């Protein structure tokens, strides 16, 4: 790699790392060009050169954090052998990321509807769709075999990501008192039940009998 390209990539990494640290320490109100360039010791001109605008930096950071979250979920999913353990692994990986990578999780949840992401909405949507496609490719054959309730992809996202994202959001907030350990004990199985093909008298691929527990 040419030295100029190496320096450029190092600058991008420094800006993204500094931006996340600034957001974690100062919140959305303190998340500014001035704060990020001061923390990184990178000039505003260099920031604009690499990201086009401060909104571009924020969007790049959002995509980066989102892809890190999904990558951890996908690794956990692909290590799973059954539909039940796969769905549970998705939920557990999301919660583990939230606890271990609190700054990234906070940025994702607090920034999701911020104005500075609106201009990059299509870019963010495409990045997320690519990750969801991997999860869908794991689930689809299991749906076809009757191991997972056959529901549209967007509804799978709602059923799996919706509850765990809300739990993570509440844990990250100062408004609610929520024990993440308790969530991790209860939510994975609860979410699996929303996708389990409940057919009384049948046995699923994980060896658990269908129907009510």
Short mmCIF file of C-alpha atoms in Angstrom, two decimals:
data_model
loop_
_atom_site.label_atom_id
_atom_site.label_comp_id
_atom_site.label_asym_id
_atom_site.label_seq_id
_atom_site.Cartn_x
_atom_site.Cartn_y
_atom_site.Cartn_z
CA UNK A 1 0.00 0.00 0.00
CA UNK A 2 1.44 3.42 -0.94
CA UNK A 3 2.47 5.60 2.04
CA UNK A 4 -0.07 8.28 1.11
CA UNK A 5 -2.89 5.75 1.20
CA UNK A 6 -1.64 4.40 4.52
CA UNK A 7 -1.67 7.90 6.00
CA UNK A 8 -5.17 8.48 4.67
CA UNK A 9 -6.51 5.28 6.21
CA UNK A 10 -4.82 6.09 9.50
CA UNK A 11 -6.44 9.52 9.50
CA UNK A 12 -9.87 8.04 8.80
CA UNK A 13 -9.41 5.56 11.64
CA UNK A 14 -8.29 8.31 14.00
CA UNK A 15 -11.26 10.50 13.14
CA UNK A 16 -13.78 7.68 13.60
CA UNK A 17 -12.25 6.56 16.89
CA UNK A 18 -12.10 10.12 18.19
CA UNK A 19 -15.66 10.85 17.06
CA UNK A 20 -17.01 7.87 19.00
CA UNK A 21 -15.08 8.91 22.10
CA UNK A 22 -16.37 12.48 21.84
CA UNK A 23 -19.96 11.27 21.49
CA UNK A 24 -19.60 8.95 24.49
CA UNK A 25 -18.16 11.73 26.64
CA UNK A 26 -20.11 14.77 25.46
CA UNK A 27 -23.35 13.39 24.00
CA UNK A 28 -25.11 14.64 20.90
CA UNK A 29 -24.89 18.29 21.92
CA UNK A 30 -21.12 18.08 22.19
CA UNK A 31 -20.68 16.05 19.02
CA UNK A 32 -19.29 18.76 16.78
CA UNK A 33 -16.61 19.35 14.18
CA UNK A 34 -14.64 21.41 16.68
CA UNK A 35 -14.77 18.72 19.36
CA UNK A 36 -13.82 15.88 17.02
CA UNK A 37 -10.96 17.73 15.35
CA UNK A 38 -9.64 18.83 18.74
CA UNK A 39 -9.78 15.28 20.11
CA UNK A 40 -8.16 13.78 17.03
CA UNK A 41 -5.78 16.67 16.30
CA UNK A 42 -6.87 16.40 12.68
CA UNK A 43 -7.69 19.58 10.79
CA UNK A 44 -11.27 20.34 9.70
CA UNK A 45 -10.00 20.42 6.12
CA UNK A 46 -8.76 16.85 6.44
CA UNK A 47 -12.07 15.75 7.96
CA UNK A 48 -13.97 17.27 5.03
CA UNK A 49 -11.51 15.75 2.57
CA UNK A 50 -12.14 12.22 3.84
CA UNK A 51 -15.85 12.41 4.67
CA UNK A 52 -17.23 15.32 2.63
CA UNK A 53 -18.95 16.83 5.65
CA UNK A 54 -19.49 16.28 9.35
CA UNK A 55 -22.71 14.47 8.44
CA UNK A 56 -20.59 12.16 6.30
CA UNK A 57 -18.35 11.41 9.27
CA UNK A 58 -21.36 10.70 11.50
CA UNK A 59 -22.87 8.40 8.88
CA UNK A 60 -19.59 6.55 8.43
CA UNK A 61 -19.34 6.07 12.19
CA UNK A 62 -22.94 4.86 12.35
CA UNK A 63 -22.33 2.34 9.56
CA UNK A 64 -19.14 1.18 11.20
CA UNK A 65 -20.82 0.57 14.58
CA UNK A 66 -23.80 -1.10 12.92
CA UNK A 67 -21.58 -3.42 10.89
CA UNK A 68 -19.59 -4.35 13.99
CA UNK A 69 -22.82 -5.26 15.77
CA UNK A 70 -24.12 -7.33 12.86
CA UNK A 71 -20.76 -9.02 12.32
CA UNK A 72 -20.77 -10.27 15.91
CA UNK A 73 -24.36 -11.44 15.55
CA UNK A 74 -23.59 -13.23 12.28
CA UNK A 75 -20.57 -15.01 13.73
CA UNK A 76 -22.69 -16.24 16.65
CA UNK A 77 -25.48 -17.28 14.27
CA UNK A 78 -23.23 -19.22 11.90
CA UNK A 79 -21.73 -21.17 14.78
CA UNK A 80 -25.19 -22.43 15.70
CA UNK A 81 -26.48 -25.78 14.50
CA UNK A 82 -30.21 -25.52 15.15
CA UNK A 83 -32.88 -22.93 14.53
CA UNK A 84 -33.44 -22.43 18.25
CA UNK A 85 -29.78 -22.00 19.16
CA UNK A 86 -29.30 -19.69 16.17
CA UNK A 87 -32.10 -17.32 17.14
CA UNK A 88 -30.97 -17.34 20.75
CA UNK A 89 -27.38 -16.66 19.65
CA UNK A 90 -28.50 -13.60 17.68
CA UNK A 91 -30.16 -12.12 20.75
CA UNK A 92 -27.30 -12.99 23.08
CA UNK A 93 -24.72 -11.48 20.71
CA UNK A 94 -26.71 -8.24 20.50
CA UNK A 95 -26.87 -7.99 24.29
CA UNK A 96 -23.20 -8.87 24.68
CA UNK A 97 -22.23 -6.18 22.16
CA UNK A 98 -24.36 -3.66 24.06
CA UNK A 99 -22.62 -4.45 27.33
CA UNK A 100 -19.06 -4.83 26.04
CA UNK A 101 -19.15 -2.08 23.40
CA UNK A 102 -21.33 0.39 25.25
CA UNK A 103 -20.02 3.47 23.41
CA UNK A 104 -20.80 1.99 19.98
CA UNK A 105 -24.20 0.72 21.14
CA UNK A 106 -25.04 4.13 22.60
CA UNK A 107 -24.11 5.88 19.36
CA UNK A 108 -26.28 3.50 17.34
CA UNK A 109 -29.34 3.92 19.52
CA UNK A 110 -29.02 7.63 20.24
CA UNK A 111 -28.18 8.60 16.67
CA UNK A 112 -30.67 6.43 14.80
CA UNK A 113 -33.06 9.28 14.02
CA UNK A 114 -30.64 12.20 14.13
CA UNK A 115 -30.76 14.75 11.36
CA UNK A 116 -27.11 14.33 10.51
CA UNK A 117 -27.82 10.81 9.26
CA UNK A 118 -30.71 11.74 6.99
CA UNK A 119 -28.53 12.76 4.07
CA UNK A 120 -26.87 9.34 4.09
CA UNK A 121 -30.05 7.33 4.60
CA UNK A 122 -29.69 5.28 1.40
CA UNK A 123 -26.07 4.43 2.17
CA UNK A 124 -27.00 3.31 5.66
CA UNK A 125 -29.95 1.31 4.36
CA UNK A 126 -27.75 -0.50 1.84
CA UNK A 127 -25.14 -1.36 4.47
CA UNK A 128 -27.81 -2.76 6.79
CA UNK A 129 -29.50 -4.70 3.99
CA UNK A 130 -26.24 -6.47 3.16
CA UNK A 131 -25.95 -7.73 6.73
CA UNK A 132 -29.60 -8.70 6.99
CA UNK A 133 -29.22 -10.68 3.77
CA UNK A 134 -26.64 -12.90 5.47
CA UNK A 135 -29.00 -13.55 8.37
CA UNK A 136 -31.82 -14.20 5.91
CA UNK A 137 -29.69 -16.70 3.99
CA UNK A 138 -29.17 -18.65 7.22
CA UNK A 139 -32.86 -18.59 8.14
CA UNK A 140 -34.47 -19.22 4.75
CA UNK A 141 -33.60 -22.91 4.35
CA UNK A 142 -34.66 -23.52 7.94
CA UNK A 143 -37.98 -21.88 7.21
CA UNK A 144 -38.35 -24.11 4.16
CA UNK A 145 -37.68 -27.17 6.32
CA UNK A 146 -40.27 -26.03 8.86
CA UNK A 147 -37.75 -25.31 11.61
CA UNK A 148 -38.58 -21.59 11.77
CA UNK A 149 -41.96 -19.95 11.29
CA UNK A 150 -42.11 -18.82 7.64
CA UNK A 151 -42.49 -15.06 7.89
CA UNK A 152 -41.23 -12.24 5.61
CA UNK A 153 -37.70 -10.97 6.19
CA UNK A 154 -38.78 -7.55 7.50
CA UNK A 155 -41.01 -9.23 10.07
CA UNK A 156 -38.14 -11.46 11.20
CA UNK A 157 -36.17 -8.29 11.86
CA UNK A 158 -39.07 -6.88 13.90
CA UNK A 159 -39.56 -10.09 15.90
CA UNK A 160 -35.86 -10.63 16.63
CA UNK A 161 -34.30 -7.18 16.64
CA UNK A 162 -37.27 -5.20 17.93
CA UNK A 163 -37.43 -6.55 21.49
CA UNK A 164 -33.68 -6.80 21.99
CA UNK A 165 -33.07 -3.32 20.56
CA UNK A 166 -35.66 -1.85 22.92
CA UNK A 167 -34.12 -3.67 25.87
CA UNK A 168 -30.68 -2.38 24.91
CA UNK A 169 -32.01 1.16 24.46
CA UNK A 170 -33.56 1.12 27.90
CA UNK A 171 -30.42 -0.28 29.50
CA UNK A 172 -28.33 2.44 27.86
CA UNK A 173 -30.74 5.14 29.04
CA UNK A 174 -30.66 6.81 32.43
CA UNK A 175 -34.46 6.81 32.47
CA UNK A 176 -35.00 3.09 33.09
CA UNK A 177 -33.67 0.57 35.57
CA UNK A 178 -33.05 -2.64 33.68
CA UNK A 179 -30.85 -5.59 34.60
CA UNK A 180 -29.12 -6.69 31.40
CA UNK A 181 -28.23 -10.03 32.97
CA UNK A 182 -31.90 -10.71 33.62
CA UNK A 183 -32.72 -9.66 30.07
CA UNK A 184 -30.10 -12.11 28.76
CA UNK A 185 -31.69 -14.93 30.77
CA UNK A 186 -35.25 -14.29 29.65
CA UNK A 187 -35.30 -12.63 26.23
CA UNK A 188 -33.49 -15.17 23.99
CA UNK A 189 -36.01 -17.93 24.65
CA UNK A 190 -38.92 -15.50 24.52
CA UNK A 191 -37.87 -14.29 21.08
CA UNK A 192 -37.29 -17.84 19.87
CA UNK A 193 -40.89 -18.68 20.80
CA UNK A 194 -42.10 -15.91 18.48
CA UNK A 195 -40.39 -17.70 15.57
CA UNK A 196 -40.91 -21.30 16.63
CA UNK A 197 -43.29 -23.27 14.41
CA UNK A 198 -45.72 -24.38 17.08
CA UNK A 199 -47.27 -27.57 15.80
CA UNK A 200 -48.57 -29.68 18.68
CA UNK A 201 -47.29 -33.22 18.58
CA UNK A 202 -44.30 -32.48 16.35
CA UNK A 203 -40.65 -32.32 17.26
CA UNK A 204 -38.42 -29.54 15.99
CA UNK A 205 -34.87 -29.85 14.73
CA UNK A 206 -33.53 -28.92 18.15
CA UNK A 207 -35.31 -31.87 19.73
CA UNK A 208 -37.91 -29.77 21.52
CA UNK A 209 -41.53 -30.76 21.15
CA UNK A 210 -43.81 -28.20 19.50
CA UNK A 211 -46.78 -26.67 21.23
CA UNK A 212 -47.02 -24.87 24.54
CA UNK A 213 -44.33 -25.38 27.16
#
